[in-house]
XYZ file of N, CA and C in Angstrom:
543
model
N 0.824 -1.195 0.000
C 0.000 0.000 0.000
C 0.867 1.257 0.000
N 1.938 0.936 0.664
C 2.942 2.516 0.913
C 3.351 2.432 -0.359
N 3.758 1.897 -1.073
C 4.040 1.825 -2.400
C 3.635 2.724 -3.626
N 2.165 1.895 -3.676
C 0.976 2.538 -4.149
C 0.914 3.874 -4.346
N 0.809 4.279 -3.047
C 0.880 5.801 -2.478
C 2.153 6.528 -2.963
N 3.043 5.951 -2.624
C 4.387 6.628 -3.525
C 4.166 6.952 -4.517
N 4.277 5.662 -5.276
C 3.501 5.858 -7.040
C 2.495 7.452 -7.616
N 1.673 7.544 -6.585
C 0.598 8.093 -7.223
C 0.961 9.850 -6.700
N 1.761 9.475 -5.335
C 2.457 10.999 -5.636
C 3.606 11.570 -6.323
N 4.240 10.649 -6.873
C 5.200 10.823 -7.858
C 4.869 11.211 -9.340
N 3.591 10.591 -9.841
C 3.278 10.612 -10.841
C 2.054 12.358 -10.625
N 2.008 12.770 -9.482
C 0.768 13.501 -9.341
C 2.257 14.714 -9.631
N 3.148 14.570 -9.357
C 3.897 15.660 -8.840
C 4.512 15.892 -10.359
N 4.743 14.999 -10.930
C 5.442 14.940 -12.683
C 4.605 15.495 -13.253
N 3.377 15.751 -13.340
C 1.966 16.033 -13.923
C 2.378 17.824 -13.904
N 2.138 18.077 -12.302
C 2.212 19.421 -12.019
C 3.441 20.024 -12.702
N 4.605 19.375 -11.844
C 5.765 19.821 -12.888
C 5.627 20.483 -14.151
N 5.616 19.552 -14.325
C 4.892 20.038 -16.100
C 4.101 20.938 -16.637
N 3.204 20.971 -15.847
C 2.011 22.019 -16.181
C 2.761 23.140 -15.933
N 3.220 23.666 -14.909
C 3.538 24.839 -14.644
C 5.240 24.829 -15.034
N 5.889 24.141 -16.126
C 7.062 24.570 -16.549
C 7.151 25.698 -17.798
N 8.493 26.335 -17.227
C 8.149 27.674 -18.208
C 7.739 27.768 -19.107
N 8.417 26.749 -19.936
C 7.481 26.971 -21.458
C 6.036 26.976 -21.869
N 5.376 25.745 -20.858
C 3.968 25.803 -21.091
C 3.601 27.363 -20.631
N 4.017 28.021 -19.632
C 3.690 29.236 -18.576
C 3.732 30.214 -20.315
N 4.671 30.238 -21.137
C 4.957 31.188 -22.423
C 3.785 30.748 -23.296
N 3.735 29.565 -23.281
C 2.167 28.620 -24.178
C 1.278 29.802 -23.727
N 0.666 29.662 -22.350
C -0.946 29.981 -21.924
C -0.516 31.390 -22.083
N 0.744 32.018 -21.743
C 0.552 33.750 -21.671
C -0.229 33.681 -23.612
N 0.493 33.553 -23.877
C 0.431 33.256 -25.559
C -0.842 33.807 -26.438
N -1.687 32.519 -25.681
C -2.893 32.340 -25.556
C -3.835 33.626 -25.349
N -3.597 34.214 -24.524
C -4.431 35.468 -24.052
C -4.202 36.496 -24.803
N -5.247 36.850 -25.095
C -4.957 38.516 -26.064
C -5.448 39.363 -25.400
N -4.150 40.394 -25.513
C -4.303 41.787 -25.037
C -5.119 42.830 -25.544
N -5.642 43.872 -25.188
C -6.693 44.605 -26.115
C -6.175 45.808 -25.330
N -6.459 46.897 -26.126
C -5.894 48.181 -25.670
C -7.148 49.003 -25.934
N -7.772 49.504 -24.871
C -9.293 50.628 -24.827
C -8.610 51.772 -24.256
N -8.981 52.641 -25.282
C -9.303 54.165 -25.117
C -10.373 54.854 -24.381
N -10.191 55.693 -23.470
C -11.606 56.088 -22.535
C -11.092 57.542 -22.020
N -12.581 58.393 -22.654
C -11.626 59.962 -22.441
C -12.988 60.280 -21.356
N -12.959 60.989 -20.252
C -14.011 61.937 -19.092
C -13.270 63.205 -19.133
N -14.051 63.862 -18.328
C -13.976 64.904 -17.603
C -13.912 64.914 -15.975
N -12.984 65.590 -15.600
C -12.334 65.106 -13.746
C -12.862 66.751 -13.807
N -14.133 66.493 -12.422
C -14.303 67.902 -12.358
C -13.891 67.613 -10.387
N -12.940 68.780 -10.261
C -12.546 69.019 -8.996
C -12.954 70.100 -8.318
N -13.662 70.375 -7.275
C -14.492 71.051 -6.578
C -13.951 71.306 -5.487
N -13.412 72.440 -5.034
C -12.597 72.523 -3.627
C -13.363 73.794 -2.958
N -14.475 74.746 -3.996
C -15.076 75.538 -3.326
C -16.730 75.217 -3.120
N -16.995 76.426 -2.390
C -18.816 76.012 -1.997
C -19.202 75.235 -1.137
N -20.371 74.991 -0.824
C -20.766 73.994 0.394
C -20.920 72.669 0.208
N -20.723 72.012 -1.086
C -20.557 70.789 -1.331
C -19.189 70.527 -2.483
N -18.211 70.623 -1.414
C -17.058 70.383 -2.120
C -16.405 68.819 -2.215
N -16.057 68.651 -3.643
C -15.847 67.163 -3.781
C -14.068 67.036 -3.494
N -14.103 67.763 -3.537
C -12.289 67.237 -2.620
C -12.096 68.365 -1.361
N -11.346 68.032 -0.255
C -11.518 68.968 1.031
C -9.918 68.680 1.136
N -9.438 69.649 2.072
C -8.021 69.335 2.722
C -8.012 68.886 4.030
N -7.304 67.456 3.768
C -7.103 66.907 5.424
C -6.119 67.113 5.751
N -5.011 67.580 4.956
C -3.461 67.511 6.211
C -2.970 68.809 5.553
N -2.008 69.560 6.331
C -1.061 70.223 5.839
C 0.167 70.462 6.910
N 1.540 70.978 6.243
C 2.395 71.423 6.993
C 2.406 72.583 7.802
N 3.125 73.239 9.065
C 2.968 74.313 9.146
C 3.354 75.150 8.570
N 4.220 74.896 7.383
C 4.718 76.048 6.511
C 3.989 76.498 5.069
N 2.974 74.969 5.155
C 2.088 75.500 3.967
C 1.888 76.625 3.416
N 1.414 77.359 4.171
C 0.424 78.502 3.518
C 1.334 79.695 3.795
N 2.583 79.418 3.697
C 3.807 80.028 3.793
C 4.533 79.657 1.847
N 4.010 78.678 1.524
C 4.758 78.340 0.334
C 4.105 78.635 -1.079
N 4.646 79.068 -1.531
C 3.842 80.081 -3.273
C 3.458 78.553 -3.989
N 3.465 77.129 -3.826
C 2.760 76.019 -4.344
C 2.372 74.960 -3.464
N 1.866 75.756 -2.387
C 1.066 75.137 -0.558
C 1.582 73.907 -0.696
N 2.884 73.502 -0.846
C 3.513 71.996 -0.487
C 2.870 71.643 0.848
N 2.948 70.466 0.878
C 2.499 69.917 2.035
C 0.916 70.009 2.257
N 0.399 70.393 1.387
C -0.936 70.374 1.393
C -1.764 68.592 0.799
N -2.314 68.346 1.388
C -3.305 66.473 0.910
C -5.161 66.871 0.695
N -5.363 66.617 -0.128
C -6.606 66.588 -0.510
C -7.022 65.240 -0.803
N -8.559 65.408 -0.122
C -9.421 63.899 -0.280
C -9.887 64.359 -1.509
N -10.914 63.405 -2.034
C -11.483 63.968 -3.200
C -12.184 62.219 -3.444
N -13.266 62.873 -3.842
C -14.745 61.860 -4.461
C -15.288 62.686 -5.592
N -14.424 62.761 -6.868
C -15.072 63.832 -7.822
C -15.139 62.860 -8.965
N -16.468 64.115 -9.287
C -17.534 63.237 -10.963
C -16.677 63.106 -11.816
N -16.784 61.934 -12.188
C -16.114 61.801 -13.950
C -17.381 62.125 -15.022
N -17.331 62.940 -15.693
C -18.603 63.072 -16.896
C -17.695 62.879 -17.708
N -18.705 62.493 -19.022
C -18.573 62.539 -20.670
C -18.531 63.632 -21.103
N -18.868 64.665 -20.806
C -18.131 65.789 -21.581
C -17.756 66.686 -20.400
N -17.639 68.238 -20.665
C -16.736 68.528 -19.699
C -18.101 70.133 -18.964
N -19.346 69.788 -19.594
C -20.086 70.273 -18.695
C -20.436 69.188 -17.364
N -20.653 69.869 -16.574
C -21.151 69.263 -15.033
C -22.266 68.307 -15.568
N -23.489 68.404 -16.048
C -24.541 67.975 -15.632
C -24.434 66.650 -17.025
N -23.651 66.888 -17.476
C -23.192 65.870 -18.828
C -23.502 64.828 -17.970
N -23.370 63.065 -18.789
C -23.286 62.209 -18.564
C -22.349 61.515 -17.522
N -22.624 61.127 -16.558
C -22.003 61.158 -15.051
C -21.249 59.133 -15.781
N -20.464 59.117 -15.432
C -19.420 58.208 -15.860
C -18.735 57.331 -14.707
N -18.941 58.051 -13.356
C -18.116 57.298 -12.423
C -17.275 58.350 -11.094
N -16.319 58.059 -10.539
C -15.835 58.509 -9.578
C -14.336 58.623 -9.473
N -13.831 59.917 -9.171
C -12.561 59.551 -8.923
C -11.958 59.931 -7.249
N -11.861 58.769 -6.881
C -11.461 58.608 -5.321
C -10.493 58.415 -4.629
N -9.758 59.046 -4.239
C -8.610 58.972 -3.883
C -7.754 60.207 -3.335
N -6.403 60.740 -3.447
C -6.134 61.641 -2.562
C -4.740 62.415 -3.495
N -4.737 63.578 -3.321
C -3.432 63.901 -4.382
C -2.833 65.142 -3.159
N -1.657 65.664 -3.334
C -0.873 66.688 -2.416
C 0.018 67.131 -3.258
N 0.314 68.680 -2.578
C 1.074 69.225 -3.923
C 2.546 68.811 -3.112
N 3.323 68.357 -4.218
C 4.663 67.597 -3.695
C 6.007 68.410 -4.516
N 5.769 69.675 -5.069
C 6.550 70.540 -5.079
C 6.849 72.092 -4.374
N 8.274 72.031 -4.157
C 8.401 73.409 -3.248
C 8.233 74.635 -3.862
N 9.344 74.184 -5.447
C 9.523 75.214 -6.012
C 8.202 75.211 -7.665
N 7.903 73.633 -7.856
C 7.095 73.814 -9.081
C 5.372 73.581 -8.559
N 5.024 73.990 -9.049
C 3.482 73.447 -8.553
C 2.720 71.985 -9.371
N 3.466 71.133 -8.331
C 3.047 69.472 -8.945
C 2.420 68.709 -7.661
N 1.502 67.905 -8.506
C 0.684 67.359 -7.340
C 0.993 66.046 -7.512
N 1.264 64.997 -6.321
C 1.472 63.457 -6.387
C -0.055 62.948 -6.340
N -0.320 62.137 -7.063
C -1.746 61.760 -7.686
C -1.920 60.227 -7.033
N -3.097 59.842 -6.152
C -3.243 58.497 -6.081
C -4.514 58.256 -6.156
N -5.206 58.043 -7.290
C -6.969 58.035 -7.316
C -7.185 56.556 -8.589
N -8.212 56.451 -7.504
C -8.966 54.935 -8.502
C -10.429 55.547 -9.430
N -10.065 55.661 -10.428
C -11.548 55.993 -11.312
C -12.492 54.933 -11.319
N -13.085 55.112 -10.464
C -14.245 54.043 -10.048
C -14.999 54.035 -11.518
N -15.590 53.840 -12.424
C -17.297 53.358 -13.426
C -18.074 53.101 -12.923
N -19.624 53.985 -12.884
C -20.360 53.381 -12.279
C -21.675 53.503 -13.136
N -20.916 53.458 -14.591
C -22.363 53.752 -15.679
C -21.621 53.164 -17.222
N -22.463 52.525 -18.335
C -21.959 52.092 -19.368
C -21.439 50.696 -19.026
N -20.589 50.465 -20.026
C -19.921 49.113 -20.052
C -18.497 48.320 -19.096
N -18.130 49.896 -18.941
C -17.332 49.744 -17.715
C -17.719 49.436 -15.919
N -18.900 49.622 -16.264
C -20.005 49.822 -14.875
C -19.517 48.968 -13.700
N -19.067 49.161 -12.734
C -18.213 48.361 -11.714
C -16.817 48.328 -12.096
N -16.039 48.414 -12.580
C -14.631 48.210 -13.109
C -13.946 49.598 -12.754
N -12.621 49.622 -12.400
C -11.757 50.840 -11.886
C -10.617 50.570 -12.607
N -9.860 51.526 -12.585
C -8.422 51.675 -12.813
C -7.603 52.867 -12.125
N -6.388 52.808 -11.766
C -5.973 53.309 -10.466
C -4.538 53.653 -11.373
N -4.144 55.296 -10.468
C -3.393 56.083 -11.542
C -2.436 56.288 -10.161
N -1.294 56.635 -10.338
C -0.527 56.677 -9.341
C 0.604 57.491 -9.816
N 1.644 58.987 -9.463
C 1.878 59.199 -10.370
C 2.244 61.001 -10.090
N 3.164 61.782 -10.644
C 3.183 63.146 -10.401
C 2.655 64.287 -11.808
N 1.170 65.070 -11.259
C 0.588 65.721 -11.998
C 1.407 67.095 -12.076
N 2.164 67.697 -13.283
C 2.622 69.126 -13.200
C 1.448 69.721 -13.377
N 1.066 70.026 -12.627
C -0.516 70.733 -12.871
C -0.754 71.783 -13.376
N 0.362 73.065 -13.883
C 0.294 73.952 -14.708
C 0.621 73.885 -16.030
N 1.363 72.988 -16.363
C 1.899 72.101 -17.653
C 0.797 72.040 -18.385
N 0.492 72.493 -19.897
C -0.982 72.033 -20.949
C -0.991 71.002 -20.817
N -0.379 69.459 -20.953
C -0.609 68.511 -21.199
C 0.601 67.277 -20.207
N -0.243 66.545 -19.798
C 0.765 65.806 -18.409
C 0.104 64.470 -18.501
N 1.389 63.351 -18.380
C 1.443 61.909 -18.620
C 1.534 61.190 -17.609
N 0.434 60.459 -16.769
C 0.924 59.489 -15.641
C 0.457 58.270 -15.766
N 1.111 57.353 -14.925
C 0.992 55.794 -15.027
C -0.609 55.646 -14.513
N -0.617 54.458 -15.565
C -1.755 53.829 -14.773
C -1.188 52.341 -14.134
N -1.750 51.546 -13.211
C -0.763 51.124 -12.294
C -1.776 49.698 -11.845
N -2.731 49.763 -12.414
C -3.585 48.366 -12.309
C -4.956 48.934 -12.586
N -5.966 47.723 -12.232
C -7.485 47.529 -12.090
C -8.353 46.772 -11.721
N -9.774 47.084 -11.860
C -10.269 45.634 -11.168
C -11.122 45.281 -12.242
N -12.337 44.623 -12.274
C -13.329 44.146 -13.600
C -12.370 43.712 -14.848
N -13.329 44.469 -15.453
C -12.544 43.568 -17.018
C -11.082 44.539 -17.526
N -11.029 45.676 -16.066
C -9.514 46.190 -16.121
C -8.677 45.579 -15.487
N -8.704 44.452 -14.156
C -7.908 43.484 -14.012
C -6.595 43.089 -14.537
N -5.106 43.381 -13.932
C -4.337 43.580 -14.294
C -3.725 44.494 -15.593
N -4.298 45.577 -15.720
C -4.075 46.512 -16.557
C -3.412 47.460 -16.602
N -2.225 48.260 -17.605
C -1.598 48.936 -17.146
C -1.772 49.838 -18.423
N -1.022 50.961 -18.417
C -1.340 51.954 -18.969
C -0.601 53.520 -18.743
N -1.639 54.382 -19.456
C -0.772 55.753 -18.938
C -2.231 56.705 -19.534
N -2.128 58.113 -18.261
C -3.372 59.245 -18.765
C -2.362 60.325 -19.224
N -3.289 60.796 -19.812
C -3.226 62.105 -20.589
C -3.826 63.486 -19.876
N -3.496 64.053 -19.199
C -4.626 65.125 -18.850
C -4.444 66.135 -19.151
N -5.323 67.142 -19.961
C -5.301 68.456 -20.443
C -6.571 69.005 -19.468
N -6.170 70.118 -18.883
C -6.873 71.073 -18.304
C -7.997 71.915 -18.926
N -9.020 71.423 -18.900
C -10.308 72.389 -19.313
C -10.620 73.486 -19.042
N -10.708 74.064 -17.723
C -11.377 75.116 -16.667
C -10.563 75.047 -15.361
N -9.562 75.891 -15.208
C -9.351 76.332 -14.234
C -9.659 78.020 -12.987
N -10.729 78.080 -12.031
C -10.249 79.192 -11.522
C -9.196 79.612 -10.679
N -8.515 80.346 -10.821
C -7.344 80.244 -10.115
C -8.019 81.160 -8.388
N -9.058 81.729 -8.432
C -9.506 82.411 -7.209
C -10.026 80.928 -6.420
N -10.698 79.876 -6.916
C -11.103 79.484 -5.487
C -10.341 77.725 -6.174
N -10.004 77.631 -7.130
C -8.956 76.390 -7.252
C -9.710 75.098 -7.950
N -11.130 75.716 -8.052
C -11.926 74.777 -8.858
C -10.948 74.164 -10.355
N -11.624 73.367 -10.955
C -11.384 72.691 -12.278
C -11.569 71.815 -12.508
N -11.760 71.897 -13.916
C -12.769 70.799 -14.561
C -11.205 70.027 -15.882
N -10.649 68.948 -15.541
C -9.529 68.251 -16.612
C -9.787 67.656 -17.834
N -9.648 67.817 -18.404
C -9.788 66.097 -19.750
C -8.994 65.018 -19.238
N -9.347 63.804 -19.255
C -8.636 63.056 -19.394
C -8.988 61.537 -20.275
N -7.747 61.367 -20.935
C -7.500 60.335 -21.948
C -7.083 59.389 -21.670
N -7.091 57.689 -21.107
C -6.846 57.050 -20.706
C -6.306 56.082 -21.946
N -5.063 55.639 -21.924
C -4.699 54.618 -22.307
C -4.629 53.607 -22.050
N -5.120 52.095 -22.190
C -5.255 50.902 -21.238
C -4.795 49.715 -22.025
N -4.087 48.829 -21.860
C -3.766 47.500 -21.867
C -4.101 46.679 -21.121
N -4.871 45.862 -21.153
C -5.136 44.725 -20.649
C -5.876 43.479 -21.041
């Protein structure tokens, strides 16, 4: 009987071996096709008025001492629309938290998951991680994964600035998403 048993884990273990040796591992990647989707919103950021979609939770004490409030962190739960009026087609969420992480340039470190919560993407996110020059026309950051049918996806955004006021810090972005997955 101990025998037996030997046998059948030897032969169970040659099996596995196998399955998971590199080459088959190059086989199944193989197998899977990649698809690359394009997906452009509007990031409208709201920091004034009584229902503001991003607020400040932290700052330094020298903040508001510094001509690009370093050390400043903002929450933020702001609309993604289809075009770049407000009341446009509402697309999803972008949640997450960004701080301006320059002394001398005014750049913000970006960590937000664009939630979908309408269309074909509907439940599915992708998560950007990444330093915004935020006065720059046009600025490139990683995209850094996802979940749904963005699930291991990587990528890079595009964001061009639509509407900025510079009195209370509102703005409304474009953004162009590039995706692999």
């Amino acid at each position: 009987m101990g025998n037996l048993w030997l046998l059948l884990i030897t032969i169970t273990s040659l099996k596995c071996a196998h399955a998971f040796h590199p080459e088959n591992m190059e086989f199944i990647k193989s197998q899977q096709k990649e698809k690359t989707t394009n997906i452009q919103f509007y990031f409208h950021d709201t920091v004034s008025g009584k229902n503001p979609s991003a607020i400040k939770v932290a700052e330094s004490a020298q903040t508001q001492k510094s001509p690009t409030l370093f050390g400043a962190i903002m929450m933020a739960d702001d609309p993604l629309t289809e075009g770049p009026d407000p009341k446009s087609q509402l697309l999803g969420r972008a949640q997450g938290l960004y701080g301006s992480a320059g002394q001398s340039e005014m750049c913000l470190i970006m960590v937000m998951n664009f939630a979908f919560t309408h269309g074909i993407y509907n439940g599915s996110s992708v998560s950007l991680l990444g330093k915004n020059s935020a006065l720059s026309p046009v600025r490139e950051m990683p995209i850094i994964g996802g979940t749904g049918v963005f699930r291991f996806v990587r990528g890079y955004a595009i964001a061009k600035t639509h509407w900025f006021d510079i009195t209370t810090g509102d703005a409304i972005v474009g953004y162009n998403l590039t995706l692999v997955h």
